[in-house]
mmCIF file of C-alpha atoms in Angstrom:
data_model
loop_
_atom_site.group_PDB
_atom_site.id
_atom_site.type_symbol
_atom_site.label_atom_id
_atom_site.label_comp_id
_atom_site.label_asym_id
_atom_site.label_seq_id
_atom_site.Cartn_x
_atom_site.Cartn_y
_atom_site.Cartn_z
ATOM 1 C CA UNK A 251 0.000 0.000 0.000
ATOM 2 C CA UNK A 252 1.219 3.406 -0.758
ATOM 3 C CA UNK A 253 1.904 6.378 1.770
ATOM 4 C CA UNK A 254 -0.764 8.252 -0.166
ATOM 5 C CA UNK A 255 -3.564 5.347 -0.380
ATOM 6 C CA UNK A 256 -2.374 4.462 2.930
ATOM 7 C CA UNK A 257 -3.460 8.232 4.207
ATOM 8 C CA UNK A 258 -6.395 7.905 2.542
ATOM 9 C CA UNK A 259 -7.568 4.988 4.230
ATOM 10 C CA UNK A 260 -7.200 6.897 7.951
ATOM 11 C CA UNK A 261 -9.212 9.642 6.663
ATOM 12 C CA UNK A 262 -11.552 7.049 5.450
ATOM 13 C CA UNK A 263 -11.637 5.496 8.997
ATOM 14 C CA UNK A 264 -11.759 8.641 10.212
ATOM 15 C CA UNK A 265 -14.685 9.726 8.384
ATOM 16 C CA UNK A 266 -17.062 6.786 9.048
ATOM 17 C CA UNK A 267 -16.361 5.798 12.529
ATOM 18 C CA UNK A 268 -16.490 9.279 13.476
ATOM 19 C CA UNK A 269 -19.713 10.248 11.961
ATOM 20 C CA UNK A 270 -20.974 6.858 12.447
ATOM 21 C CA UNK A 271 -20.776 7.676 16.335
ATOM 22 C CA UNK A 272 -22.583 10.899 15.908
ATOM 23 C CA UNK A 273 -25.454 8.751 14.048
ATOM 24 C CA UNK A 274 -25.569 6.430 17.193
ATOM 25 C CA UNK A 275 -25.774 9.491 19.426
ATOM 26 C CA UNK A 276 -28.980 10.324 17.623
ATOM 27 C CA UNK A 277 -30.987 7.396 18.442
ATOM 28 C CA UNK A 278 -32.639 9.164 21.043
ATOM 29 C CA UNK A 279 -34.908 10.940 18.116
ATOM 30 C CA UNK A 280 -38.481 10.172 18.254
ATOM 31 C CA UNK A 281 -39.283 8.505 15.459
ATOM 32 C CA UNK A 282 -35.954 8.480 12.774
ATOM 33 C CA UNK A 283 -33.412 7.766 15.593
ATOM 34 C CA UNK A 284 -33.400 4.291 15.107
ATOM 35 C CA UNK A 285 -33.041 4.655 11.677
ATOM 36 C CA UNK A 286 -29.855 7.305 12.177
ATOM 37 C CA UNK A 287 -28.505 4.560 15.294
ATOM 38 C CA UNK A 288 -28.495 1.594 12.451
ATOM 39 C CA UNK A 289 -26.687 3.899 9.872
ATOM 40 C CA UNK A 290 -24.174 4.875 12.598
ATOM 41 C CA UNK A 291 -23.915 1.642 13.686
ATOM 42 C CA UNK A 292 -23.028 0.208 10.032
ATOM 43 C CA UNK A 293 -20.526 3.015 9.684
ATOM 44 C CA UNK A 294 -18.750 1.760 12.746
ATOM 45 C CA UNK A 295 -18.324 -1.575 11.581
ATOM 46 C CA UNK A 296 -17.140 -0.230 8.107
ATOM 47 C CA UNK A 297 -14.830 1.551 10.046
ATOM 48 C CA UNK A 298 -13.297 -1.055 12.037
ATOM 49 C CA UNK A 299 -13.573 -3.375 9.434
ATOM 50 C CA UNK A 300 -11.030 -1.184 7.710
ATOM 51 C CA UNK A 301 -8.996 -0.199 10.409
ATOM 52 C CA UNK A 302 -8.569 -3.623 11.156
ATOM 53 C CA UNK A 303 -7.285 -4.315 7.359
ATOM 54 C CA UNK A 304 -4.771 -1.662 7.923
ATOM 55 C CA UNK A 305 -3.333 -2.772 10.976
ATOM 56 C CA UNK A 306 -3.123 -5.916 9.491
ATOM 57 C CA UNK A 307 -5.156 -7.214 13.080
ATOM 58 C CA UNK A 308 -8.124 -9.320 12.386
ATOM 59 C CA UNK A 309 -9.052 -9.570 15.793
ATOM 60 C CA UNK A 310 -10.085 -5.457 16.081
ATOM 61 C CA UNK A 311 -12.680 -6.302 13.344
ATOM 62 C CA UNK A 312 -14.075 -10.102 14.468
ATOM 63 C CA UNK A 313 -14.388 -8.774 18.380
ATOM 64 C CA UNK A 314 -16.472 -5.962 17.211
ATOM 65 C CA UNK A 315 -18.592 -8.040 14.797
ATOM 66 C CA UNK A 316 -18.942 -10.385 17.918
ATOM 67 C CA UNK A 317 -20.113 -7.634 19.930
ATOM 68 C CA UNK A 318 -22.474 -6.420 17.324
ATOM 69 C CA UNK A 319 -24.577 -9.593 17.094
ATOM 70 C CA UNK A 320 -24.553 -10.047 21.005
ATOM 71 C CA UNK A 321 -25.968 -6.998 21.327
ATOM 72 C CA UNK A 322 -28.857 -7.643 18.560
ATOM 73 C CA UNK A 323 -29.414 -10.527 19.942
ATOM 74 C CA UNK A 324 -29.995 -9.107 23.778
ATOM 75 C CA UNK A 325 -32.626 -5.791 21.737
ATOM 76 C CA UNK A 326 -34.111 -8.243 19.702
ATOM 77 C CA UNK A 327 -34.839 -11.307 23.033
ATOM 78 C CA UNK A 328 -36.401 -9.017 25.555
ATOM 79 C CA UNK A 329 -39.310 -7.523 23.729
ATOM 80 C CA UNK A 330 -39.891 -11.019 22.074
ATOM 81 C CA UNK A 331 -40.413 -12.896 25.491
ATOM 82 C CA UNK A 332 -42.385 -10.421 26.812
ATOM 83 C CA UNK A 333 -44.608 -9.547 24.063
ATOM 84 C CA UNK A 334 -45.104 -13.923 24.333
ATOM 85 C CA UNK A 335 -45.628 -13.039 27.789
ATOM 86 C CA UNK A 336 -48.378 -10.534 27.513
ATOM 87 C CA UNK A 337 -50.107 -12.841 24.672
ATOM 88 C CA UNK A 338 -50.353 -15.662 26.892
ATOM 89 C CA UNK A 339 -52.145 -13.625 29.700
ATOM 90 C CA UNK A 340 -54.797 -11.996 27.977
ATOM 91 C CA UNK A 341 -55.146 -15.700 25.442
ATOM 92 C CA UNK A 342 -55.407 -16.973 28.845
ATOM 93 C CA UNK A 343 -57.735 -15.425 30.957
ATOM 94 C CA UNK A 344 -60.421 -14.711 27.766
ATOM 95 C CA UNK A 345 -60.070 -18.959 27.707
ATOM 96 C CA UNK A 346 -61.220 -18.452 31.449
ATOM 97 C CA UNK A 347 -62.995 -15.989 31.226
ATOM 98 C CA UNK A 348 -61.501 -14.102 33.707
ATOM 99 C CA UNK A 349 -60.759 -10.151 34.388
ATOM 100 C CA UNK A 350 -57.408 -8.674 33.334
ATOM 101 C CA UNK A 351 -57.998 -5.463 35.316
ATOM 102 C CA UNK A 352 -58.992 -6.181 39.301
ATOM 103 C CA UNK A 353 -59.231 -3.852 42.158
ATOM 104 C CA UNK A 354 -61.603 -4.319 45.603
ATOM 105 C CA UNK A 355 -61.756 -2.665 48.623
ATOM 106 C CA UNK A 356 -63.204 -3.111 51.975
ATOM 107 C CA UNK A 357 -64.310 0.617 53.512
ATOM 108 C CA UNK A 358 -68.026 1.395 54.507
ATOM 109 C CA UNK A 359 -70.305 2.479 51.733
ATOM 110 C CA UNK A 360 -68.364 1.732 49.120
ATOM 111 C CA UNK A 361 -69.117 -0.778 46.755
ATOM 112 C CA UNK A 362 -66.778 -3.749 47.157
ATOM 113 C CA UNK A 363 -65.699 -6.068 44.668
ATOM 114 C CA UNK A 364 -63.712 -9.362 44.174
ATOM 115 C CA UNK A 365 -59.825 -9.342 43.688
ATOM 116 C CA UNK A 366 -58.375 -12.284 41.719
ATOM 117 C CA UNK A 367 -55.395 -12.850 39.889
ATOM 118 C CA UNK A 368 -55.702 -13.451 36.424
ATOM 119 C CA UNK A 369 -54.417 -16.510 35.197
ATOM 120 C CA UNK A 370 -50.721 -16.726 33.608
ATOM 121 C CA UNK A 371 -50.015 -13.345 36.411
ATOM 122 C CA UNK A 372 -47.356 -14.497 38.194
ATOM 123 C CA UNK A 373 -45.673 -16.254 35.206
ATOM 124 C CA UNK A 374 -45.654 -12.290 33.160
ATOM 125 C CA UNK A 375 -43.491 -11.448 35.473
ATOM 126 C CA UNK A 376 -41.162 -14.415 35.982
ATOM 127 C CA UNK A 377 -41.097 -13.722 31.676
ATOM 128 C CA UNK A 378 -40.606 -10.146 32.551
ATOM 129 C CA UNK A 379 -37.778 -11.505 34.900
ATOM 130 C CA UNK A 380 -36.266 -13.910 32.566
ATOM 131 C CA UNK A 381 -36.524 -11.138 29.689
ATOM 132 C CA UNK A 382 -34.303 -8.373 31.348
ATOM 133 C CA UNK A 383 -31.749 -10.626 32.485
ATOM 134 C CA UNK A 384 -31.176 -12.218 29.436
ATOM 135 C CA UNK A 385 -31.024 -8.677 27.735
ATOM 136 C CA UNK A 386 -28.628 -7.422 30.712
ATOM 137 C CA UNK A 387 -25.998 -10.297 30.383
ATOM 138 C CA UNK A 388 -26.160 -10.268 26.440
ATOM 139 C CA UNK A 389 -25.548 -6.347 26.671
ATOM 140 C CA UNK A 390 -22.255 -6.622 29.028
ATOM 141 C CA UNK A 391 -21.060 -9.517 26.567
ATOM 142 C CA UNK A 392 -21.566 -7.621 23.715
ATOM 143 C CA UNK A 393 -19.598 -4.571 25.478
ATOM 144 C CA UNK A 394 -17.106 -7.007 26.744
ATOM 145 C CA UNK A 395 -15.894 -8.068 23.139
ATOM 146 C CA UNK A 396 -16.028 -4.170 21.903
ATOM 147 C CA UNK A 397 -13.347 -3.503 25.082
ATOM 148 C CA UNK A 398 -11.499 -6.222 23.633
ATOM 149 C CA UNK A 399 -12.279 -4.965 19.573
ATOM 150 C CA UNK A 400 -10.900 -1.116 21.655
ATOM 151 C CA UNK A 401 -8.135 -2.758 23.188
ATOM 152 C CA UNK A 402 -6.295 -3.549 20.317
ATOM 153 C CA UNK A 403 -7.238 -0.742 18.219
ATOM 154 C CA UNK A 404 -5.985 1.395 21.058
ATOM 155 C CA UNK A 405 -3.130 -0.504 21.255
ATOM 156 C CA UNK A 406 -2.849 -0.656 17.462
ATOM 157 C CA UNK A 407 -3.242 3.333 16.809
ATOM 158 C CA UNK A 408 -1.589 4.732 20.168
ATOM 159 C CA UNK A 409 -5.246 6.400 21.031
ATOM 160 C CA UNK A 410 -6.020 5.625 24.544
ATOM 161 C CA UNK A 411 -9.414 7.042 24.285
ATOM 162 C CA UNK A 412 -10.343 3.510 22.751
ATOM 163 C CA UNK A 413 -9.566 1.672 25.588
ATOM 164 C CA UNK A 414 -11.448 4.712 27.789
ATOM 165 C CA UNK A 415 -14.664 4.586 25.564
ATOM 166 C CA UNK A 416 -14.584 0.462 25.653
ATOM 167 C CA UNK A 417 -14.254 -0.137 29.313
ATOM 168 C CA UNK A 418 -17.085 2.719 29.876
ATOM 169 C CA UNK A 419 -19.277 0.431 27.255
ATOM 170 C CA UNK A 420 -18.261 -2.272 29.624
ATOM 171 C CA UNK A 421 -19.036 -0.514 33.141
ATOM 172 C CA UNK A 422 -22.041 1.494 31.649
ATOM 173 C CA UNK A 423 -23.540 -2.140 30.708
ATOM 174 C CA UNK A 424 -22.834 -3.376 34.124
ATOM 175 C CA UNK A 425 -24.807 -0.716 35.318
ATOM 176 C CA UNK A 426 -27.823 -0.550 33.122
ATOM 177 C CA UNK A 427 -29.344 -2.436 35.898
ATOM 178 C CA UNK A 428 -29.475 0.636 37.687
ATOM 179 C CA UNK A 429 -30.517 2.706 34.227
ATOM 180 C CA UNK A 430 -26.853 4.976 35.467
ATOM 181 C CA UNK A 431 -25.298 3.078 32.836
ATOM 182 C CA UNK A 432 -27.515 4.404 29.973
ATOM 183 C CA UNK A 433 -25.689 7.512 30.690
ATOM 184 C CA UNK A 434 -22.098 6.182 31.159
ATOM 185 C CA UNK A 435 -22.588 4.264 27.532
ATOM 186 C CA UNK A 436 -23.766 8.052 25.722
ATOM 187 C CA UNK A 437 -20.289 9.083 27.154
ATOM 188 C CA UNK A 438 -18.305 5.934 25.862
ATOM 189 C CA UNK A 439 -19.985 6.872 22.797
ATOM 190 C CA UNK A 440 -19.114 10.339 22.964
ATOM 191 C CA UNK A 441 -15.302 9.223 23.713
ATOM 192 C CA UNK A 442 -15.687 6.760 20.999
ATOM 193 C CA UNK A 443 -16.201 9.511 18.421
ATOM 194 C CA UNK A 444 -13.066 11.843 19.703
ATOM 195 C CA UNK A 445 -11.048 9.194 19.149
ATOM 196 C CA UNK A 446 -11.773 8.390 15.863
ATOM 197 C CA UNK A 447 -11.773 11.982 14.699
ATOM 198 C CA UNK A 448 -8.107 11.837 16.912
ATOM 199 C CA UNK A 449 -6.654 8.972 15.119
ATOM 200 C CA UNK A 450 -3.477 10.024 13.034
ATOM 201 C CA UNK A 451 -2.425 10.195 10.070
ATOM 202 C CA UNK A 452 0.358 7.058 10.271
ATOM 203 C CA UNK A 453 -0.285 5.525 13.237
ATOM 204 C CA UNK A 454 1.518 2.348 11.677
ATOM 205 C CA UNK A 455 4.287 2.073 8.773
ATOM 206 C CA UNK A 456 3.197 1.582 5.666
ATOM 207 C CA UNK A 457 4.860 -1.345 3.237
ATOM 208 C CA UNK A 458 7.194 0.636 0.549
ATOM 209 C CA UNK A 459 9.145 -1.411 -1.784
ATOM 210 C CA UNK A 460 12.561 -2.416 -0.808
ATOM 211 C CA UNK A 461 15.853 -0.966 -3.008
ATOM 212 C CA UNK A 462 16.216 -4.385 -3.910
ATOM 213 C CA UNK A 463 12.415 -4.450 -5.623
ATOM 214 C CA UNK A 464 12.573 -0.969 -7.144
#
């Protein structure tokens, strides 16, 4: 590769995974911010995926491909299982024939009513349970192979703020639990796109042709 095509490529990197992050910071937009988080998202990869061709390191680009489809995998689960969930309750108790919404009370001259439980309750929220666990452990392995897909490219490029903006993925995933870590994982984001826009220019030497090939 060239010392001009090799430039080229950096800005290329550059380019994508730093306005890919952007995109992913827009997510939060009603309506078209999913739209702008998948773009962003793609533009990351692209990014990597090159990065990774350049530093001749396939393991920047497989760990972050890795940590894509965990993390698919744990947005995709939860709403699946509980959407099942919340079928099988209301399928349920219209079988039974059998409120959905109870309430009763007790005091003096007011009316009082029954309270029951409608069937398939108690196992909504064990699916609720099951749901948001499975998403929370998918998420922190998903972040856990982008701190490792960081790691190298930190190592790789000399920017540190990789390695910063992957372990916050990693601790901000830990602490989703707690929704904090919704807020620690805009910052890794944040982080994510100053470092790409701070990668340089040669961050490792190009190939040239020997004096013996020229």
């Amino acid at each position: 590769m060239s010392v001009t095509n090799y430039e080229a490529e950096i800005d290329s990197i550059r380019a994508f995974g730093g306005v890919g992050s952007i995109l992913m910071l827009l997510v939060m937009i009603p309506m078209v911010g999913w739209i702008l988080g998948i773009v962003g998202l793609i533009f990351l990869l692209i990014a990597l995926k090159k990065l990774s061709d350049v530093a001749k390191d396939e393991t920047i680009f497989r760990n972050a491909l890795i940590a894509v489809i965990l993390g698919v995998i744990a947005i995709v689960i939860a709403p699946l299982v509980i959407l099942s969930a919340f079928f099988g309750l209301f399928s349920t108790a219209i079988r039974s024939q059998e409120p959905i919404a109870i309430t009763g009370t007790s005091m003096p001259g007011i009316l009082q009513t029954q309270t029951t439980i409608p069937p398939g309750f108690f196992g909504l929220l064990a699916s609720i349970a099951i749901a948001l666990t499975a998403f929370w452990v998918f998420l922190i392995a998903s972040s856990y192979f982008l701190y490792k897909s960081y790691k190298s490219v930190s190592l790789q490029t000399g920017v540190g703020l990789f390695s910063t903006a992957g372990l916050l993925y990693l601790v901000g995933s830990i602490l989703t639990i707690v929704l904090v870590g919704l807020v620690v994982i805009l910052v890794a984001i944040v982080l994510q796109a100053v470092a790409f826009f701070s990668l340089p220019r040669s961050f490792k030497k190009p190939e040239t042709p020997s004096l013996n090939q020229v």
